[in-house]
Tab-separated table of C-alpha atoms in Angstrom:
chain	number	residue	atom	x	y	z
A	80	MET	CA	119.042	85.176	126.847
A	81	GLY	CA	118.121	88.778	127.052
A	82	VAL	CA	120.578	89.228	129.821
A	83	LEU	CA	123.369	87.536	127.748
A	84	ALA	CA	122.493	89.770	124.702
A	85	ALA	CA	122.564	93.055	126.808
A	86	TRP	CA	125.776	91.959	128.382
A	87	LYS	CA	127.547	91.386	125.099
A	88	ALA	CA	125.615	94.083	123.403
A	89	GLY	CA	126.891	94.626	119.839
A	90	GLN	CA	128.822	91.508	119.694
A	91	TRP	CA	127.875	88.321	117.772
A	92	LEU	CA	126.093	86.726	120.608
A	93	ASP	CA	123.785	89.788	120.818
A	94	ARG	CA	123.236	89.640	117.177
A	95	LEU	CA	122.472	86.052	117.287
A	96	VAL	CA	119.907	86.333	120.042
A	97	MET	CA	118.266	89.263	118.593
A	98	ALA	CA	118.091	87.717	115.206
A	99	PHE	CA	116.318	84.714	116.849
A	100	ALA	CA	114.041	87.119	118.565
A	101	VAL	CA	112.872	88.704	115.501
A	102	VAL	CA	112.439	85.582	113.687
A	103	GLY	CA	110.822	83.806	116.566
A	104	PHE	CA	108.372	86.552	116.815
A	105	SER	CA	107.434	86.508	113.057
A	106	VAL	CA	106.941	82.955	112.438
A	107	PRO	CA	103.307	81.999	113.099
A	108	ILE	CA	102.921	79.435	115.903
A	109	PHE	CA	101.251	76.780	113.705
A	110	VAL	CA	103.950	77.094	110.964
A	111	LEU	CA	106.505	76.462	113.621
A	112	ALA	CA	104.443	73.542	115.097
A	113	TYR	CA	104.257	71.857	111.783
A	114	LEU	CA	107.937	72.401	111.064
A	115	LEU	CA	108.613	70.724	114.535
A	116	ILE	CA	106.401	67.807	113.724
A	117	PHE	CA	107.865	67.268	110.311
A	118	GLY	CA	111.491	67.545	111.479
A	119	VAL	CA	111.316	65.711	114.846
A	120	SER	CA	108.427	63.319	114.624
A	121	VAL	CA	108.229	62.378	110.877
A	122	GLY	CA	111.869	63.084	109.900
A	123	LEU	CA	113.823	61.884	112.923
A	124	ASP	CA	110.999	59.650	114.326
A	125	LEU	CA	111.815	60.691	117.867
A	126	LEU	CA	108.491	61.866	119.385
A	127	PRO	CA	104.908	61.026	118.626
A	128	VAL	CA	103.355	63.144	115.985
A	129	GLN	CA	100.091	64.199	117.661
A	130	GLY	CA	97.652	63.214	120.335
A	131	TYR	CA	97.473	63.247	124.232
A	132	ALA	CA	97.816	60.628	126.841
A	133	SER	CA	96.479	61.052	130.300
A	134	ILE	CA	99.117	60.983	133.075
A	135	THR	CA	97.298	57.820	134.430
A	136	ASP	CA	98.759	56.159	131.277
A	137	GLY	CA	102.243	56.549	132.632
A	138	PHE	CA	104.334	59.463	133.026
A	139	TRP	CA	106.614	59.166	129.958
A	140	PRO	CA	103.836	58.879	127.396
A	141	PHE	CA	102.172	61.837	128.969
A	142	LEU	CA	105.353	63.863	128.779
A	143	GLU	CA	106.581	62.841	125.394
A	144	ARG	CA	103.287	64.182	123.767
A	145	LEU	CA	103.757	67.525	125.479
A	146	ILE	CA	107.306	68.279	124.506
A	147	LEU	CA	106.755	69.507	120.856
A	148	PRO	CA	103.539	71.526	121.838
A	149	SER	CA	105.300	73.239	124.680
A	150	PHE	CA	108.226	74.048	122.610
A	151	ALA	CA	106.198	75.342	119.642
A	152	LEU	CA	104.117	77.425	122.102
A	153	GLY	CA	107.136	78.717	124.046
A	154	ILE	CA	109.292	80.056	121.143
A	155	THR	CA	107.271	83.100	120.437
A	156	PHE	CA	106.993	83.874	124.261
A	157	MET	CA	110.682	83.369	124.530
A	158	ALA	CA	111.492	85.781	121.759
A	159	LEU	CA	109.245	88.449	123.278
A	160	ILE	CA	110.836	88.163	126.664
A	161	ALA	CA	114.322	88.173	125.298
A	162	ARG	CA	113.617	91.259	123.334
A	163	ILE	CA	112.194	93.202	126.424
A	164	THR	CA	114.873	91.810	128.828
A	165	ARG	CA	117.649	93.004	126.521
A	166	ALA	CA	116.076	96.558	126.048
A	167	SER	CA	115.360	96.812	129.875
A	168	MET	CA	119.008	95.437	130.821
A	169	LEU	CA	120.549	97.888	128.433
A	170	ASP	CA	118.833	100.864	130.333
A	171	VAL	CA	119.848	99.549	133.603
A	172	LEU	CA	123.454	98.724	132.679
A	173	ALA	CA	124.083	102.533	131.631
A	174	GLN	CA	123.209	103.459	135.365
A	175	ASP	CA	125.798	104.803	137.732
A	176	TYR	CA	125.119	102.135	140.381
A	177	ILE	CA	126.213	99.475	137.833
A	178	ARG	CA	129.578	101.177	137.547
A	179	THR	CA	129.801	101.369	141.164
A	180	ALA	CA	129.249	97.640	141.634
A	181	GLN	CA	131.570	96.801	138.878
A	182	ALA	CA	134.139	99.349	140.528
A	183	LYS	CA	134.067	97.560	143.903
A	184	GLY	CA	135.089	94.407	142.143
A	185	LEU	CA	132.014	92.183	142.005
A	186	ALA	CA	132.097	89.358	139.555
A	187	ALA	CA	130.143	89.892	136.234
A	188	ASP	CA	127.451	87.438	137.044
A	189	GLN	CA	126.752	89.023	140.412
A	190	VAL	CA	126.463	92.462	138.783
A	191	LEU	CA	124.215	91.122	136.029
A	192	LEU	CA	121.872	89.048	138.040
A	193	GLY	CA	122.032	90.736	141.427
A	194	HIS	CA	122.123	94.277	140.501
A	195	ALA	CA	121.052	94.768	136.881
A	196	LEU	CA	118.359	92.148	136.444
A	197	LYS	CA	116.587	92.975	139.677
A	198	ASN	CA	116.357	96.538	138.583
A	199	ALA	CA	115.250	95.704	135.024
A	200	ALA	CA	112.509	93.360	136.421
A	201	VAL	CA	109.550	95.675	136.193
A	202	PRO	CA	109.206	96.025	132.468
A	203	ILE	CA	110.040	92.315	132.028
A	204	VAL	CA	107.140	91.264	134.429
A	205	THR	CA	104.800	93.634	132.702
A	206	THR	CA	105.577	92.092	129.404
A	207	ILE	CA	105.001	88.568	130.911
A	208	GLY	CA	101.588	89.568	132.055
A	209	ILE	CA	100.702	90.993	128.502
A	210	GLY	CA	102.344	87.898	126.965
A	211	ILE	CA	99.819	85.653	128.622
A	212	ALA	CA	97.336	86.918	125.810
A	213	LEU	CA	99.959	85.501	123.258
A	214	LEU	CA	100.094	82.280	125.166
A	215	ILE	CA	96.313	81.988	125.354
A	216	SER	CA	95.871	82.459	121.615
A	217	GLY	CA	98.823	80.261	121.179
A	218	VAL	CA	97.124	77.454	123.138
A	219	VAL	CA	94.052	77.547	120.871
A	220	VAL	CA	96.281	76.943	117.831
A	221	THR	CA	98.736	74.536	119.331
A	222	GLU	CA	96.021	72.181	120.553
A	223	THR	CA	94.337	72.179	117.129
A	224	VAL	CA	97.562	71.348	115.518
A	225	PHE	CA	98.605	68.664	118.035
A	226	ALA	CA	95.109	67.355	118.502
A	227	ILE	CA	95.313	67.811	122.203
A	228	PRO	CA	91.702	67.669	123.886
A	229	GLY	CA	92.093	70.843	125.973
A	230	ILE	CA	90.247	74.148	126.341
A	231	GLY	CA	91.836	75.610	123.169
A	232	ARG	CA	90.445	72.713	121.164
A	233	LEU	CA	87.100	73.161	122.788
A	234	THR	CA	87.033	76.824	121.671
A	235	VAL	CA	87.780	75.979	118.002
A	236	ASP	CA	85.088	73.230	118.035
A	237	ALA	CA	82.590	75.471	119.678
A	238	ILE	CA	83.334	78.130	117.073
A	239	LEU	CA	82.966	75.726	114.145
A	240	ARG	CA	79.624	74.443	115.351
A	241	ARG	CA	78.429	77.989	116.413
A	242	ASP	CA	77.914	76.830	119.887
A	243	TYR	CA	77.477	80.289	121.570
A	244	PRO	CA	77.159	79.254	125.109
A	245	ILE	CA	80.509	77.513	125.097
A	246	ILE	CA	82.192	80.278	123.196
A	247	GLN	CA	80.962	82.705	125.818
A	248	GLY	CA	81.966	80.541	128.693
A	249	VAL	CA	85.510	79.805	127.227
A	250	ILE	CA	86.074	83.583	126.557
A	251	LEU	CA	84.922	84.482	130.061
A	252	ILE	CA	87.437	81.917	131.669
A	253	PHE	CA	90.408	82.967	129.393
A	254	SER	CA	89.589	86.689	129.983
A	255	ALA	CA	89.185	86.180	133.795
A	256	THR	CA	92.485	84.183	133.930
A	257	TYR	CA	94.177	87.099	131.878
A	258	VAL	CA	92.934	89.714	134.262
A	259	LEU	CA	93.845	87.897	137.299
A	260	ILE	CA	97.421	87.354	136.066
A	261	ASN	CA	97.849	90.950	135.165
A	262	LEU	CA	96.530	91.740	138.826
A	263	ALA	CA	99.134	89.371	140.123
A	264	VAL	CA	101.738	91.193	137.963
A	265	ASP	CA	100.654	94.611	139.264
A	266	ILE	CA	100.884	93.423	142.896
A	267	SER	CA	104.391	91.809	142.199
A	268	TYR	CA	105.610	95.380	141.316
A	269	THR	CA	105.676	96.201	145.045
A	270	PHE	CA	108.009	93.329	145.741
A	271	LEU	CA	110.297	94.069	142.865
A	272	ASP	CA	110.535	97.859	143.419
A	273	PRO	CA	109.688	98.944	147.065
A	274	ARG	CA	109.165	102.444	145.742
A	275	ILE	CA	105.933	101.470	144.304
A	276	ARG	CA	102.987	101.493	146.745
A	277	TYR	CA	99.254	101.211	146.155
B	90	MET	CA	123.229	103.130	93.969
B	91	ALA	CA	123.060	104.775	97.296
B	92	THR	CA	125.186	107.851	96.009
B	93	ALA	CA	123.113	108.119	92.872
B	94	ALA	CA	119.913	108.221	94.894
B	95	SER	CA	121.172	110.949	97.250
B	96	ASP	CA	122.534	112.942	94.422
B	97	THR	CA	119.192	113.089	92.714
B	98	LEU	CA	117.484	113.774	95.893
B	99	LYS	CA	119.607	116.646	96.932
B	100	PRO	CA	118.497	119.169	94.611
B	101	THR	CA	115.006	118.985	95.690
B	102	GLY	CA	116.120	119.982	99.028
B	103	ALA	CA	113.867	117.879	100.834
B	104	ALA	CA	115.300	117.215	104.447
B	105	TRP	CA	112.854	114.415	104.930
B	106	ARG	CA	114.396	112.432	102.199
B	107	ASP	CA	117.763	113.016	103.418
B	108	MET	CA	116.522	111.855	106.847
B	109	ILE	CA	115.019	108.639	105.325
B	110	ALA	CA	118.120	107.905	103.343
B	111	GLY	CA	120.304	108.312	106.402
B	112	ALA	CA	118.078	106.017	108.424
B	113	LEU	CA	118.091	103.300	105.862
B	114	ARG	CA	121.984	103.412	105.730
B	115	ARG	CA	122.072	103.044	109.342
B	116	HIS	CA	119.662	100.225	109.509
B	117	PRO	CA	120.473	97.712	106.867
B	118	THR	CA	117.820	95.234	108.161
B	119	MET	CA	115.327	97.814	107.393
B	120	ILE	CA	116.250	97.901	103.694
B	121	ALA	CA	115.881	94.039	103.683
B	122	GLY	CA	112.348	94.375	105.190
B	123	PHE	CA	111.408	96.982	102.597
B	124	VAL	CA	112.727	94.884	99.808
B	125	ILE	CA	110.816	91.752	100.978
B	126	LEU	CA	107.635	93.725	101.628
B	127	GLY	CA	107.926	95.378	98.220
B	128	ALA	CA	108.405	92.056	96.636
B	129	MET	CA	105.235	90.854	98.418
B	130	ILE	CA	103.118	93.652	97.376
B	131	ALA	CA	104.229	93.336	93.728
B	132	ILE	CA	103.359	89.468	93.847
B	133	ALA	CA	100.072	90.454	95.070
B	134	ILE	CA	99.464	93.010	92.466
B	135	LEU	CA	100.785	91.065	89.612
B	136	ALA	CA	99.319	87.755	90.674
B	137	PRO	CA	97.422	87.028	87.347
B	138	TYR	CA	100.639	87.547	85.465
B	139	LEU	CA	103.039	85.347	87.487
B	140	TRP	CA	102.337	82.097	85.643
B	141	THR	CA	99.480	81.316	87.918
B	142	ILE	CA	96.314	79.379	86.768
B	143	ASP	CA	92.843	79.969	88.348
B	144	PRO	CA	93.361	79.289	92.203
B	145	GLN	CA	89.900	77.827	92.388
B	146	ALA	CA	90.363	75.543	89.425
B	147	VAL	CA	89.515	72.010	90.664
B	148	SER	CA	91.074	69.015	88.860
B	149	PRO	CA	90.454	65.833	90.840
B	150	ILE	CA	92.580	63.736	88.595
B	151	ARG	CA	95.715	65.741	89.480
B	152	ARG	CA	95.041	65.819	93.224
B	153	LEU	CA	97.943	65.683	95.699
B	154	ARG	CA	100.687	66.033	93.260
B	155	GLN	CA	104.204	66.538	94.784
B	156	PRO	CA	105.895	69.850	93.858
B	157	SER	CA	107.086	69.371	90.207
B	158	GLU	CA	107.823	71.604	87.187
B	159	LEU	CA	104.308	71.797	86.187
B	160	TYR	CA	102.898	72.325	89.773
B	161	TRP	CA	105.620	74.302	91.491
B	162	PHE	CA	104.281	73.999	94.922
B	163	GLY	CA	102.295	70.873	94.286
B	164	THR	CA	98.534	70.537	94.428
B	165	ASP	CA	96.056	69.798	97.183
B	166	MET	CA	93.371	67.243	97.706
B	167	LEU	CA	91.030	68.847	95.140
B	168	GLY	CA	93.884	69.307	92.689
B	169	ARG	CA	94.110	73.060	92.946
B	170	ASP	CA	97.357	74.563	92.180
B	171	ILE	CA	99.069	75.520	95.575
B	172	TYR	CA	101.539	77.942	93.735
B	173	SER	CA	98.509	79.979	92.384
B	174	ARG	CA	96.779	79.849	95.600
B	175	THR	CA	99.743	81.061	97.567
B	176	ILE	CA	100.305	83.858	95.165
B	177	TYR	CA	96.690	84.983	95.200
B	178	GLY	CA	96.608	84.419	99.012
B	179	ALA	CA	99.143	87.308	99.287
B	180	ARG	CA	96.392	89.663	98.238
B	181	ILE	CA	94.180	88.772	101.230
B	182	SER	CA	96.940	88.722	103.735
B	183	LEU	CA	98.388	92.079	102.734
B	184	ALA	CA	94.932	93.682	102.245
B	185	VAL	CA	93.974	92.500	105.854
B	186	GLY	CA	97.230	93.580	107.402
B	187	LEU	CA	97.341	97.019	105.766
B	188	SER	CA	93.685	97.847	106.096
B	189	VAL	CA	93.573	96.756	109.842
B	190	ALA	CA	96.718	98.883	110.436
B	191	LEU	CA	95.172	101.916	108.696
B	192	PHE	CA	91.670	101.589	110.279
B	193	SER	CA	92.831	100.874	113.779
B	194	THR	CA	95.434	103.692	113.779
B	195	LEU	CA	92.769	106.102	112.499
B	196	VAL	CA	90.152	105.167	114.982
B	197	GLY	CA	92.718	104.903	117.675
B	198	LEU	CA	93.983	108.347	116.835
B	199	VAL	CA	90.578	109.898	117.092
B	200	PHE	CA	89.700	108.237	120.500
B	201	GLY	CA	93.154	108.972	121.695
B	202	LEU	CA	92.958	112.595	120.938
B	203	VAL	CA	89.520	112.941	122.465
B	204	THR	CA	90.311	111.042	125.665
B	205	GLY	CA	93.623	112.832	126.084
B	206	TYR	CA	91.992	116.283	125.751
B	207	VAL	CA	88.455	115.933	127.083
B	208	ARG	CA	88.286	114.841	130.665
B	209	LEU	CA	84.718	113.694	130.568
B	210	ALA	CA	85.107	111.560	127.513
B	211	ASP	CA	88.339	110.278	129.004
B	212	THR	CA	86.574	108.408	131.857
B	213	ILE	CA	83.749	107.029	129.630
B	214	ILE	CA	85.767	105.900	126.726
B	215	MET	CA	88.782	104.539	128.513
B	216	ARG	CA	86.532	102.388	130.835
B	217	VAL	CA	85.075	100.748	127.692
B	218	MET	CA	88.630	100.417	126.237
B	219	ASP	CA	89.757	98.735	129.547
B	220	GLY	CA	86.939	96.410	129.224
B	221	LEU	CA	87.999	95.502	125.741
B	222	MET	CA	91.652	95.129	126.695
B	223	SER	CA	90.701	92.618	129.344
B	224	ILE	CA	90.081	90.157	126.557
B	225	PRO	CA	92.990	88.859	124.743
B	226	PRO	CA	93.020	90.371	121.324
B	227	ILE	CA	92.881	87.043	119.263
B	228	LEU	CA	89.894	85.793	121.514
B	229	LEU	CA	87.997	88.935	120.878
B	230	ALA	CA	88.448	88.522	117.159
B	231	ILE	CA	87.393	84.941	117.342
B	232	ALA	CA	84.374	85.854	119.383
B	233	LEU	CA	83.311	88.619	117.033
B	234	MET	CA	83.872	86.335	113.968
B	235	ALA	CA	81.646	83.686	115.627
B	236	LEU	CA	78.951	86.229	115.802
B	237	THR	CA	79.102	87.245	112.124
B	238	LYS	CA	79.396	85.372	108.906
B	239	ALA	CA	82.893	84.611	107.492
B	240	SER	CA	84.023	87.352	105.052
B	241	VAL	CA	87.214	89.253	104.445
B	242	GLU	CA	85.477	92.611	105.544
B	243	ASN	CA	84.269	91.003	108.785
B	244	VAL	CA	87.795	89.717	109.476
B	245	ILE	CA	89.196	93.195	108.947
B	246	VAL	CA	86.578	94.781	111.303
B	247	ALA	CA	86.910	92.080	114.062
B	248	ILE	CA	90.798	92.560	114.124
B	249	THR	CA	90.498	96.354	114.055
B	250	ILE	CA	88.166	96.297	117.074
B	251	ALA	CA	90.619	94.035	118.941
B	252	GLU	CA	93.528	96.289	118.093
B	253	VAL	CA	91.884	99.809	118.680
B	254	PRO	CA	92.249	99.868	122.537
B	255	ARG	CA	96.047	99.596	122.443
B	256	VAL	CA	96.406	102.336	119.839
B	257	THR	CA	93.999	104.502	121.926
B	258	ARG	CA	96.076	104.018	125.023
B	259	LEU	CA	99.207	104.919	123.308
B	260	ILE	CA	97.923	108.151	121.665
B	261	ARG	CA	96.386	109.041	124.936
B	262	SER	CA	99.553	108.744	126.776
B	263	VAL	CA	101.245	110.866	124.100
B	264	VAL	CA	98.596	113.457	124.157
B	265	LEU	CA	98.665	113.602	128.062
B	266	SER	CA	102.298	114.311	128.096
B	267	LEU	CA	102.117	116.904	125.106
B	268	ARG	CA	99.489	119.075	126.710
B	269	GLU	CA	101.766	119.763	129.502
B	270	GLN	CA	104.542	120.963	127.157
B	271	PRO	CA	105.386	124.753	127.065
B	272	PHE	CA	104.538	125.143	123.348
B	273	VAL	CA	101.038	123.964	123.956
B	274	GLU	CA	100.671	126.278	127.053
B	275	ALA	CA	101.955	129.153	124.810
B	276	ALA	CA	99.306	128.370	122.170
B	277	ILE	CA	96.579	128.542	124.839
B	278	ALA	CA	97.938	131.685	126.187
B	279	SER	CA	97.999	133.317	122.835
B	280	GLY	CA	94.352	132.321	122.502
B	281	THR	CA	94.467	129.596	119.926
B	282	GLY	CA	91.182	127.643	119.557
B	283	PHE	CA	90.848	124.018	120.929
B	284	VAL	CA	90.468	122.454	117.644
B	285	ARG	CA	93.467	124.305	116.265
B	286	ILE	CA	95.712	123.277	119.075
B	287	LEU	CA	94.754	119.745	118.552
B	288	ALA	CA	95.399	119.814	114.724
B	289	ARG	CA	98.420	121.920	114.630
B	290	HIS	CA	100.415	121.289	117.732
B	291	ILE	CA	99.276	117.823	119.082
B	292	LEU	CA	98.448	115.823	115.980
B	293	PRO	CA	101.869	116.108	114.126
B	294	ASN	CA	103.539	114.933	117.307
B	295	THR	CA	101.642	111.777	117.337
B	296	VAL	CA	102.589	110.754	113.813
B	297	ALA	CA	105.913	109.072	114.728
B	298	PRO	CA	104.499	106.700	117.399
B	299	LEU	CA	101.386	106.027	115.263
B	300	LEU	CA	103.609	105.028	112.310
B	301	VAL	CA	105.665	102.581	114.387
B	302	GLN	CA	102.518	101.190	116.192
B	303	GLY	CA	100.792	100.866	112.683
B	304	THR	CA	103.553	98.723	111.576
B	305	TYR	CA	103.365	96.358	114.353
B	306	ILE	CA	99.661	96.204	114.099
B	307	CYS	CA	100.020	95.251	110.397
B	308	ALA	CA	102.391	92.272	111.351
B	309	SER	CA	100.211	91.014	114.196
B	310	ALA	CA	96.915	91.378	111.927
B	311	MET	CA	98.427	89.138	109.309
B	312	ILE	CA	99.103	86.581	111.898
B	313	THR	CA	95.780	86.909	113.434
B	314	GLU	CA	94.174	86.540	110.005
B	315	ALA	CA	96.155	83.511	109.535
B	316	ILE	CA	95.178	81.964	112.889
B	317	LEU	CA	91.495	82.734	112.343
B	318	SER	CA	91.429	81.302	108.922
B	319	PHE	CA	93.392	78.245	110.295
B	320	ILE	CA	90.972	77.383	112.930
B	321	GLY	CA	88.074	78.039	110.436
B	322	ALA	CA	86.818	81.378	111.823
B	323	GLY	CA	88.236	83.690	109.334
B	324	THR	CA	88.129	84.069	105.568
B	325	PRO	CA	85.496	81.806	103.922
B	326	PRO	CA	87.076	78.744	102.274
B	327	ASN	CA	86.371	79.734	98.641
B	328	ILE	CA	88.829	82.699	98.955
B	329	PRO	CA	92.605	81.481	99.075
B	330	SER	CA	94.301	83.050	101.944
B	331	TRP	CA	97.442	81.669	103.601
B	332	GLY	CA	95.592	80.644	106.743
B	333	ASN	CA	92.901	78.833	104.613
B	334	ILE	CA	95.476	77.020	102.589
B	335	MET	CA	97.357	75.653	105.658
B	336	ALA	CA	94.031	74.691	107.276
B	337	GLU	CA	93.247	72.578	104.242
B	338	GLY	CA	96.615	70.877	104.469
B	339	ARG	CA	96.095	70.238	108.197
B	340	SER	CA	94.538	66.751	107.884
B	341	LEU	CA	97.023	65.772	105.079
B	342	PHE	CA	100.390	67.016	106.417
B	343	GLN	CA	102.003	63.709	106.659
B	344	ILE	CA	101.650	62.922	102.965
B	345	ALA	CA	101.442	66.439	101.623
B	346	PHE	CA	103.639	68.577	103.900
B	347	TYR	CA	104.330	71.162	101.055
B	348	ILE	CA	100.644	72.366	101.360
B	349	ILE	CA	101.443	73.805	104.681
B	350	LEU	CA	105.100	74.595	103.990
B	351	PHE	CA	104.919	77.184	101.146
B	352	PRO	CA	102.166	79.384	102.517
B	353	GLY	CA	103.866	79.144	105.859
B	354	ILE	CA	107.172	80.412	104.364
B	355	PHE	CA	105.471	83.171	102.618
B	356	LEU	CA	103.468	84.262	105.700
B	357	SER	CA	106.619	84.111	107.933
B	358	LEU	CA	108.689	86.128	105.414
B	359	THR	CA	106.047	88.972	105.097
B	360	VAL	CA	105.578	89.187	108.893
B	361	LEU	CA	109.440	89.115	109.229
B	362	ALA	CA	109.770	92.028	106.758
B	363	VAL	CA	106.980	94.115	108.399
B	364	ASN	CA	108.596	93.614	111.786
B	365	LEU	CA	111.917	94.619	110.530
B	366	VAL	CA	110.595	97.714	108.843
B	367	GLY	CA	108.877	98.366	112.185
B	368	ASP	CA	112.158	97.979	114.297
B	369	GLY	CA	113.971	100.444	111.775
B	370	MET	CA	111.335	102.921	111.873
B	371	ARG	CA	111.191	102.844	115.800
B	372	ASP	CA	114.950	103.230	115.943
B	373	ALA	CA	115.069	106.062	113.455
B	374	LEU	CA	111.883	107.949	114.671
B	375	ASP	CA	112.010	107.916	118.312
B	376	PRO	CA	114.729	105.837	120.292
B	377	ARG	CA	112.880	106.523	123.617
B	378	LEU	CA	109.911	104.668	122.305
B	379	ALA	CA	112.019	101.363	122.177
B	380	ARG	CA	111.606	101.186	125.977
B	381	ARG	CA	107.887	101.537	125.823
B	382	MET	CA	107.353	98.529	123.408
């Protein structure tokens, strides 16, 4: 979406994507989650409201209970990535080598994906790494809303019961994950941009 | 109205005001942000006069009423008026958002100036900040709240601690690039003292990024407060905050969806307004900053 917005910068598609990005970034995740439950589950009666089914109970029950939570969790992240992708793509599209690529007659999608997106990748990947923090906090909230017995729900229960060892352990696990993912992000820079060496 | 405003502003000769007026004209969304934000602040201040009743008043006989003429947003399971609670809740959310933005930018500014300028302090303080930054901010706030008792002050302190490392980093990077600038070298060459360089030459140049960052912090602090209250680790239940109201509606949302809906709309609108103001300020003050965000 960010790629599309940058390509059509200033046009209605760009406006639409950016409006979505600002709104998506502003609506708190649990408000969004309840709106989804109310619209899709209660209103249209398409998906189960809450709960969790193990994958051993069949694949579809497992999947259909994960659709809404993933969607609620994903929107904020999507908005963040769309914003940074657009900003980064706009920078790259102003470069001379993009004009060269267009001048030699490459198709628009080849220029956008092959040339521009590849060079715009570093800030995007950085944001994905930082955005993991957003996902982690989102998981805590989403699992509470959808009554999923995961590590986020465990955190909330532990806090409510002042169960300090579990709080410490959960925060350690989350932080370790966060640090490791950001380490992976840093290492991935060398693949995305061969000029970067460690 | 725009012409009238600029006519009255011109005679004062304030270039600043012209700049702000110009920025507002170029960024209509920013005006929208300011209008919504202004309305929310007005609501928060005028809460007792906006046809509200005591947000704590319990009346079990009128519990779980649908929104009606008498109860605009309905009542919750204890018969408390959701409209009054939402209006009073604006006070908590705005107070938390604004004070976190203020405190974390101030503390971050001091740390940033010191780390950017004093090498020894840099190594020590930045390692501590790196440590804090390795924990996702909301988890850090949750952990801090779990250690203390629930109160609005503690919420503010917890979110501030979680936000400070980011501000420190930003200011440090600004200071590091500023101290290489010719005008700073000129000041050193002409014998200006260390404190004076910081105060007169470095500090004014950190204001723009600080303002923008402060706005975003304000927005994220309001969301964090709501999340903390929502999972029961934030503001104590006797104080109505938007997160609290929604937390109470959590178990009832299938029969009383309005308990969650109205505070949710208010919260989303306020955060949206602050984000719009932040985007506008970023574009107006420093276009280059857009890339760093």
